[in-house]
Amino acid sequence: MSKRRNILITGGAGFIGSHVVRLFVTKYPEYHIINLDNLTYAGNLANLKDIEDCENYTFIKADIADLETMRRVVRDYKIDGIIHLAAESHVDRSIKDPFTFARTNVMGTLSLLQAAREYWESLPERYEGKLFYHISTDEVYGALELTAPEGIESPFTTSASSEHHQAYGEDFFVETTKYNPHSPYSASKASSDHFVRAYHDTYGMPTVVTNCSNNYGPYQFPEKLIPLFINNIRKRKPLPVYGKGENVRDWLYVEDHARAIDMIFHTGKVAETYNIGGFNEWKNIDIIRVIIKTVDRLLGNPEGYSDELITFVTDRAGHDLRYAIDSRKLQRELGWEPSLQFEEGIEKTVRWYLDNQEWMDNITSGNYEKYYEEMYGNR
Ligand code: NAD
Ligand code: DAU
């Protein structure tokens, strides 16, 4: 497409958002990409150093819950597409402070929807050529049971996802699975999803919602399992495993998520929901062992050297047992599938964190230790 489009990406200084911004800025020089982010503790402009001087890129520091500012940005930049990622994203923080999650994830999304609606409805062409694309999570569907005996291969594993090929139950989240969120985080994301669909059904706004599984890869804030554990192994600090480490997550390399977002933004059907996932389920304790093994090998430590850092701690309240996404609709209708084998993705990820220690050290100096202690106590 050669037409210049003004695309607002929210949360672009965060983990997934920075990969989406980088992809759009480099792949579509004809688009103007406006990255709007409030730079909370999770937002980091160092994630975008390599593209910050690009001619088709603008950064705006603003709060999505500030309706007046959202109105002004959408109007001044003549926005015709929105990819909305800005959110409070960490489950443990939502347990401590649910109000911040309601404010940003619910009121922030609503402010953005309202600003877009007012601007687009004021134009002669109204909603033609416009799209509000909302990025959501598999956590809105609740939790699945662990029913499969160990060693069962995933019936849906694609050749590209993993050599691991394990499913831990017969059930998967599909696009029609009833919402059943358990944490304040997932409740706030579920609420925002409902508002997005309501703006389509009530006002005719062209919207799309996608629900994705756990992402991993470079630039993830080290409060999330994988970067936290890589950093703790490097610093020989305890690895806090919640409960017995039996919970199952479905892991997708972040660039594969960004590619899916690109594809859905350009070719997805309005008012549809697409699930995005890697058919790549792991029990936490198993993925932790892979991380330990990979970090030890890359640091030249003897095999098993960091196993002693594993520390079982009190479980997360309301900890969802298993997430597993069935992403066959996206594969069937738009031809997307994960490009990386998990084994390759985790190797790339561990290498990236070890090669970018300055990025990690900049984050974990300053207030990080204080935040961490306030959140988790002195583990
Ligand atoms: P993140 O926490 O790394 O980044 C969130 C970004 O939003 C940060 O840059 C932060 O500064 C910004 N932000 C927060 N509050 C804001 C506000 N009020 N106004 C403007 N900006 C604000 O999150 P992430 O992991 O990159 O997740 C991005 C999106 O993808 C979220 O909507 C999340 O729910 C969703 N998601 C994440 C995953 C995952 O595994 N990380 C999986 C599925 C869906
Ligand atoms: O499923 C998608 C979701 O994945 C996203 O919507 C969220 O934004 C994202 O944070 C992620 O949520 P999780 O809660 O699954 O991710 P987290 O990295 O916090 O935890 C992964 C698993 O590891 C989970 O079962 C809890 C466990 N865990 C986590 C941490 C931080 C531990 O055992 N110890 C830890 O220290």
Short mmCIF file of N, CA and C in Angstrom, two decimals, residues 236-341:
data_model
loop_
_atom_site.label_atom_id
_atom_site.label_comp_id
_atom_site.label_asym_id
_atom_site.label_seq_id
_atom_site.Cartn_x
_atom_site.Cartn_y
_atom_site.Cartn_z
N ARG A 236 23.51 -14.78 40.35
CA ARG A 236 23.47 -15.84 41.36
C ARG A 236 22.51 -15.50 42.51
N LYS A 237 21.30 -15.07 42.08
CA LYS A 237 20.24 -14.79 43.07
C LYS A 237 19.19 -15.90 43.00
N PRO A 238 18.38 -16.07 44.05
CA PRO A 238 17.38 -17.14 44.05
C PRO A 238 16.38 -16.99 42.89
N LEU A 239 15.87 -18.13 42.41
CA LEU A 239 14.87 -18.15 41.34
C LEU A 239 13.53 -18.52 41.99
N PRO A 240 12.65 -17.53 42.23
CA PRO A 240 11.42 -17.82 42.98
C PRO A 240 10.36 -18.52 42.13
N VAL A 241 10.20 -19.83 42.34
CA VAL A 241 9.21 -20.60 41.57
C VAL A 241 7.91 -20.64 42.36
N TYR A 242 6.82 -20.14 41.77
CA TYR A 242 5.55 -20.09 42.49
C TYR A 242 4.96 -21.50 42.63
N GLY A 243 4.49 -21.81 43.85
CA GLY A 243 3.87 -23.12 44.10
C GLY A 243 4.87 -24.22 43.80
N LYS A 244 4.39 -25.21 43.00
CA LYS A 244 5.28 -26.34 42.68
C LYS A 244 5.86 -26.21 41.28
N GLY A 245 5.58 -25.08 40.63
CA GLY A 245 6.09 -24.91 39.25
C GLY A 245 5.32 -25.73 38.24
N GLU A 246 4.07 -26.14 38.61
CA GLU A 246 3.27 -27.04 37.77
C GLU A 246 2.43 -26.29 36.74
N ASN A 247 2.33 -24.96 36.89
CA ASN A 247 1.45 -24.21 35.99
C ASN A 247 2.00 -24.22 34.57
N VAL A 248 1.07 -24.19 33.63
CA VAL A 248 1.45 -24.33 32.22
C VAL A 248 1.16 -23.03 31.47
N ARG A 249 2.12 -22.59 30.68
CA ARG A 249 1.95 -21.41 29.83
C ARG A 249 2.32 -21.79 28.40
N ASP A 250 1.76 -21.05 27.44
CA ASP A 250 1.94 -21.34 26.01
C ASP A 250 2.79 -20.19 25.44
N TRP A 251 4.04 -20.47 25.08
CA TRP A 251 5.01 -19.40 24.81
C TRP A 251 5.18 -19.12 23.33
N LEU A 252 5.19 -17.82 22.99
CA LEU A 252 5.34 -17.38 21.59
C LEU A 252 6.45 -16.33 21.52
N TYR A 253 7.33 -16.47 20.51
CA TYR A 253 8.40 -15.49 20.34
C TYR A 253 7.78 -14.15 19.93
N VAL A 254 8.25 -13.07 20.58
CA VAL A 254 7.59 -11.77 20.44
C VAL A 254 7.54 -11.27 18.98
N GLU A 255 8.56 -11.58 18.19
CA GLU A 255 8.53 -11.10 16.79
C GLU A 255 7.45 -11.82 15.99
N ASP A 256 7.12 -13.05 16.40
CA ASP A 256 6.02 -13.74 15.72
C ASP A 256 4.68 -13.08 16.07
N HIS A 257 4.57 -12.58 17.30
CA HIS A 257 3.37 -11.82 17.66
C HIS A 257 3.29 -10.53 16.83
N ALA A 258 4.43 -9.83 16.73
CA ALA A 258 4.44 -8.57 15.95
C ALA A 258 4.07 -8.83 14.49
N ARG A 259 4.55 -9.94 13.93
CA ARG A 259 4.19 -10.29 12.53
C ARG A 259 2.69 -10.56 12.41
N ALA A 260 2.14 -11.22 13.42
CA ALA A 260 0.69 -11.49 13.39
C ALA A 260 -0.09 -10.18 13.45
N ILE A 261 0.38 -9.25 14.28
CA ILE A 261 -0.30 -7.95 14.42
C ILE A 261 -0.27 -7.22 13.07
N ASP A 262 0.86 -7.23 12.41
CA ASP A 262 0.99 -6.60 11.08
C ASP A 262 -0.02 -7.22 10.11
N MET A 263 -0.05 -8.54 10.09
CA MET A 263 -0.94 -9.25 9.15
C MET A 263 -2.41 -8.94 9.45
N ILE A 264 -2.77 -8.95 10.71
CA ILE A 264 -4.17 -8.73 11.09
C ILE A 264 -4.56 -7.27 10.86
N PHE A 265 -3.65 -6.36 11.15
CA PHE A 265 -3.93 -4.93 10.92
C PHE A 265 -4.24 -4.69 9.45
N HIS A 266 -3.53 -5.38 8.57
CA HIS A 266 -3.70 -5.13 7.13
C HIS A 266 -4.75 -6.01 6.47
N THR A 267 -4.92 -7.25 6.96
CA THR A 267 -5.82 -8.15 6.22
C THR A 267 -6.89 -8.82 7.09
N GLY A 268 -6.91 -8.50 8.40
CA GLY A 268 -7.91 -9.09 9.28
C GLY A 268 -9.30 -8.55 8.96
N LYS A 269 -10.32 -9.31 9.33
CA LYS A 269 -11.70 -8.88 9.07
C LYS A 269 -12.23 -8.05 10.23
N VAL A 270 -12.86 -6.93 9.88
CA VAL A 270 -13.41 -6.04 10.90
C VAL A 270 -14.40 -6.80 11.79
N ALA A 271 -14.36 -6.48 13.06
CA ALA A 271 -15.24 -7.04 14.09
C ALA A 271 -14.89 -8.47 14.49
N GLU A 272 -13.79 -8.98 13.93
CA GLU A 272 -13.38 -10.34 14.26
C GLU A 272 -12.48 -10.37 15.50
N THR A 273 -12.39 -11.55 16.07
CA THR A 273 -11.41 -11.84 17.12
C THR A 273 -10.48 -12.92 16.57
N TYR A 274 -9.19 -12.76 16.80
CA TYR A 274 -8.23 -13.82 16.42
C TYR A 274 -7.41 -14.18 17.64
N ASN A 275 -7.28 -15.47 17.91
CA ASN A 275 -6.37 -15.95 18.94
C ASN A 275 -4.98 -16.14 18.34
N ILE A 276 -3.95 -15.75 19.09
CA ILE A 276 -2.57 -15.90 18.62
C ILE A 276 -1.80 -16.70 19.66
N GLY A 277 -1.17 -17.79 19.22
CA GLY A 277 -0.39 -18.59 20.17
C GLY A 277 0.54 -19.54 19.45
N GLY A 278 1.45 -20.11 20.21
CA GLY A 278 2.52 -20.89 19.59
C GLY A 278 2.32 -22.40 19.61
N PHE A 279 1.19 -22.90 20.15
CA PHE A 279 1.04 -24.35 20.37
C PHE A 279 2.31 -24.87 21.03
N ASN A 280 2.71 -24.20 22.08
CA ASN A 280 4.03 -24.45 22.66
C ASN A 280 3.93 -24.38 24.18
N GLU A 281 3.28 -25.40 24.75
CA GLU A 281 3.01 -25.40 26.19
C GLU A 281 4.20 -25.94 26.99
N TRP A 282 4.46 -25.26 28.09
CA TRP A 282 5.52 -25.70 29.00
C TRP A 282 5.05 -25.56 30.43
N LYS A 283 5.38 -26.57 31.25
CA LYS A 283 5.23 -26.38 32.70
C LYS A 283 6.32 -25.41 33.13
N ASN A 284 6.00 -24.53 34.08
CA ASN A 284 7.00 -23.54 34.50
C ASN A 284 8.32 -24.20 34.90
N ILE A 285 8.24 -25.28 35.66
CA ILE A 285 9.49 -25.87 36.16
C ILE A 285 10.34 -26.40 35.01
N ASP A 286 9.68 -26.88 33.94
CA ASP A 286 10.45 -27.40 32.79
C ASP A 286 11.11 -26.26 32.02
N ILE A 287 10.36 -25.17 31.83
CA ILE A 287 10.96 -24.05 31.08
C ILE A 287 12.09 -23.42 31.92
N ILE A 288 11.92 -23.43 33.23
CA ILE A 288 12.96 -22.89 34.12
C ILE A 288 14.24 -23.72 33.98
N ARG A 289 14.07 -25.03 33.87
CA ARG A 289 15.26 -25.89 33.71
C ARG A 289 15.95 -25.63 32.36
N VAL A 290 15.15 -25.35 31.32
CA VAL A 290 15.74 -25.02 30.01
C VAL A 290 16.52 -23.70 30.12
N ILE A 291 15.93 -22.74 30.83
CA ILE A 291 16.61 -21.43 30.97
C ILE A 291 17.93 -21.60 31.72
N ILE A 292 17.88 -22.33 32.82
CA ILE A 292 19.10 -22.53 33.63
C ILE A 292 20.18 -23.19 32.78
N LYS A 293 19.79 -24.24 32.06
CA LYS A 293 20.76 -24.99 31.25
C LYS A 293 21.38 -24.08 30.18
N THR A 294 20.52 -23.26 29.55
CA THR A 294 21.01 -22.41 28.46
C THR A 294 21.94 -21.32 29.01
N VAL A 295 21.52 -20.68 30.11
CA VAL A 295 22.37 -19.61 30.68
C VAL A 295 23.70 -20.20 31.14
N ASP A 296 23.66 -21.33 31.84
CA ASP A 296 24.90 -21.94 32.33
C ASP A 296 25.83 -22.28 31.16
N ARG A 297 25.26 -22.86 30.08
CA ARG A 297 26.11 -23.22 28.93
C ARG A 297 26.74 -21.97 28.32
N LEU A 298 25.92 -20.91 28.15
CA LEU A 298 26.45 -19.71 27.48
C LEU A 298 27.45 -18.96 28.37
N LEU A 299 27.31 -19.11 29.69
CA LEU A 299 28.26 -18.45 30.58
C LEU A 299 29.49 -19.32 30.86
N GLY A 300 29.47 -20.53 30.30
CA GLY A 300 30.61 -21.43 30.50
C GLY A 300 30.61 -22.11 31.86
N ASN A 301 29.45 -22.14 32.52
CA ASN A 301 29.36 -22.83 33.82
C ASN A 301 29.17 -24.33 33.59
N PRO A 302 29.60 -25.16 34.55
CA PRO A 302 29.34 -26.59 34.41
C PRO A 302 27.84 -26.89 34.43
N GLU A 303 27.41 -27.94 33.74
CA GLU A 303 26.00 -28.30 33.71
C GLU A 303 25.49 -28.54 35.14
N GLY A 304 24.32 -27.98 35.46
CA GLY A 304 23.73 -28.16 36.79
C GLY A 304 24.20 -27.12 37.80
N TYR A 305 25.12 -26.25 37.41
CA TYR A 305 25.74 -25.28 38.32
C TYR A 305 24.70 -24.40 39.02
N SER A 306 23.66 -23.94 38.28
CA SER A 306 22.71 -22.99 38.87
C SER A 306 21.41 -23.63 39.35
N ASP A 307 21.34 -24.98 39.29
CA ASP A 307 20.10 -25.65 39.75
C ASP A 307 19.78 -25.29 41.20
N GLU A 308 20.83 -25.09 42.00
CA GLU A 308 20.63 -24.82 43.44
C GLU A 308 19.91 -23.48 43.69
N LEU A 309 19.81 -22.64 42.64
CA LEU A 309 19.15 -21.34 42.84
C LEU A 309 17.62 -21.47 42.86
N ILE A 310 17.11 -22.61 42.36
CA ILE A 310 15.66 -22.82 42.35
C ILE A 310 15.13 -22.78 43.78
N THR A 311 14.13 -21.88 44.01
CA THR A 311 13.58 -21.72 45.36
C THR A 311 12.06 -21.73 45.25
N PHE A 312 11.41 -22.72 45.81
CA PHE A 312 9.94 -22.77 45.74
C PHE A 312 9.37 -21.79 46.76
N VAL A 313 8.50 -20.91 46.30
CA VAL A 313 7.94 -19.87 47.18
C VAL A 313 6.41 -19.97 47.16
N THR A 314 5.77 -19.19 48.05
CA THR A 314 4.30 -19.18 48.13
C THR A 314 3.72 -18.89 46.76
N ASP A 315 2.65 -19.62 46.44
CA ASP A 315 2.04 -19.49 45.11
C ASP A 315 1.40 -18.11 44.93
N ARG A 316 1.30 -17.67 43.68
CA ARG A 316 0.55 -16.46 43.32
C ARG A 316 -0.93 -16.69 43.67
N ALA A 317 -1.59 -15.68 44.27
CA ALA A 317 -3.01 -15.81 44.60
C ALA A 317 -3.81 -15.98 43.30
N GLY A 318 -4.72 -16.95 43.31
CA GLY A 318 -5.58 -17.17 42.14
C GLY A 318 -4.81 -17.59 40.90
N HIS A 319 -3.68 -18.23 41.09
CA HIS A 319 -2.77 -18.56 39.98
C HIS A 319 -3.45 -19.48 38.95
N ASP A 320 -3.65 -18.99 37.73
CA ASP A 320 -4.28 -19.80 36.68
C ASP A 320 -3.40 -21.00 36.34
N LEU A 321 -4.03 -22.20 36.29
CA LEU A 321 -3.25 -23.42 36.15
C LEU A 321 -2.66 -23.59 34.75
N ARG A 322 -3.51 -23.43 33.73
CA ARG A 322 -3.00 -23.71 32.37
C ARG A 322 -3.64 -22.76 31.36
N TYR A 323 -2.81 -22.20 30.49
CA TYR A 323 -3.29 -21.46 29.31
C TYR A 323 -2.85 -22.23 28.07
N ALA A 324 -3.74 -22.35 27.11
CA ALA A 324 -3.36 -22.98 25.83
C ALA A 324 -4.26 -22.42 24.74
N ILE A 325 -3.63 -21.80 23.77
CA ILE A 325 -4.36 -21.11 22.69
C ILE A 325 -4.48 -22.01 21.48
N ASP A 326 -5.66 -22.05 20.91
CA ASP A 326 -5.85 -22.67 19.60
C ASP A 326 -5.85 -21.53 18.58
N SER A 327 -4.76 -21.42 17.81
CA SER A 327 -4.65 -20.29 16.87
C SER A 327 -4.93 -20.72 15.43
N ARG A 328 -5.70 -21.83 15.29
CA ARG A 328 -5.90 -22.33 13.92
C ARG A 328 -6.74 -21.40 13.05
N LYS A 329 -7.61 -20.58 13.67
CA LYS A 329 -8.40 -19.65 12.84
C LYS A 329 -7.46 -18.68 12.11
N LEU A 330 -6.49 -18.15 12.84
CA LEU A 330 -5.53 -17.21 12.24
C LEU A 330 -4.68 -17.91 11.17
N GLN A 331 -4.31 -19.14 11.45
CA GLN A 331 -3.51 -19.90 10.47
C GLN A 331 -4.34 -20.18 9.22
N ARG A 332 -5.59 -20.57 9.44
CA ARG A 332 -6.47 -20.96 8.31
C ARG A 332 -6.86 -19.73 7.49
N GLU A 333 -7.30 -18.66 8.16
CA GLU A 333 -7.89 -17.53 7.43
C GLU A 333 -6.86 -16.56 6.89
N LEU A 334 -5.75 -16.35 7.63
CA LEU A 334 -4.78 -15.35 7.17
C LEU A 334 -3.41 -15.95 6.85
N GLY A 335 -3.23 -17.23 7.12
CA GLY A 335 -1.98 -17.89 6.73
C GLY A 335 -0.80 -17.62 7.66
N TRP A 336 -1.08 -17.12 8.89
CA TRP A 336 0.01 -16.87 9.85
C TRP A 336 0.40 -18.17 10.55
N GLU A 337 1.67 -18.36 10.79
CA GLU A 337 2.08 -19.36 11.77
C GLU A 337 3.41 -18.96 12.40
N PRO A 338 3.71 -19.48 13.60
CA PRO A 338 4.97 -19.09 14.24
C PRO A 338 6.14 -19.47 13.35
N SER A 339 7.16 -18.63 13.32
CA SER A 339 8.28 -18.89 12.40
C SER A 339 9.44 -19.58 13.10
N LEU A 340 9.50 -19.44 14.42
CA LEU A 340 10.67 -19.94 15.15
C LEU A 340 10.35 -21.18 15.95
N GLN A 341 11.21 -22.16 15.90
CA GLN A 341 11.17 -23.27 16.85
C GLN A 341 11.46 -22.69 18.23
#
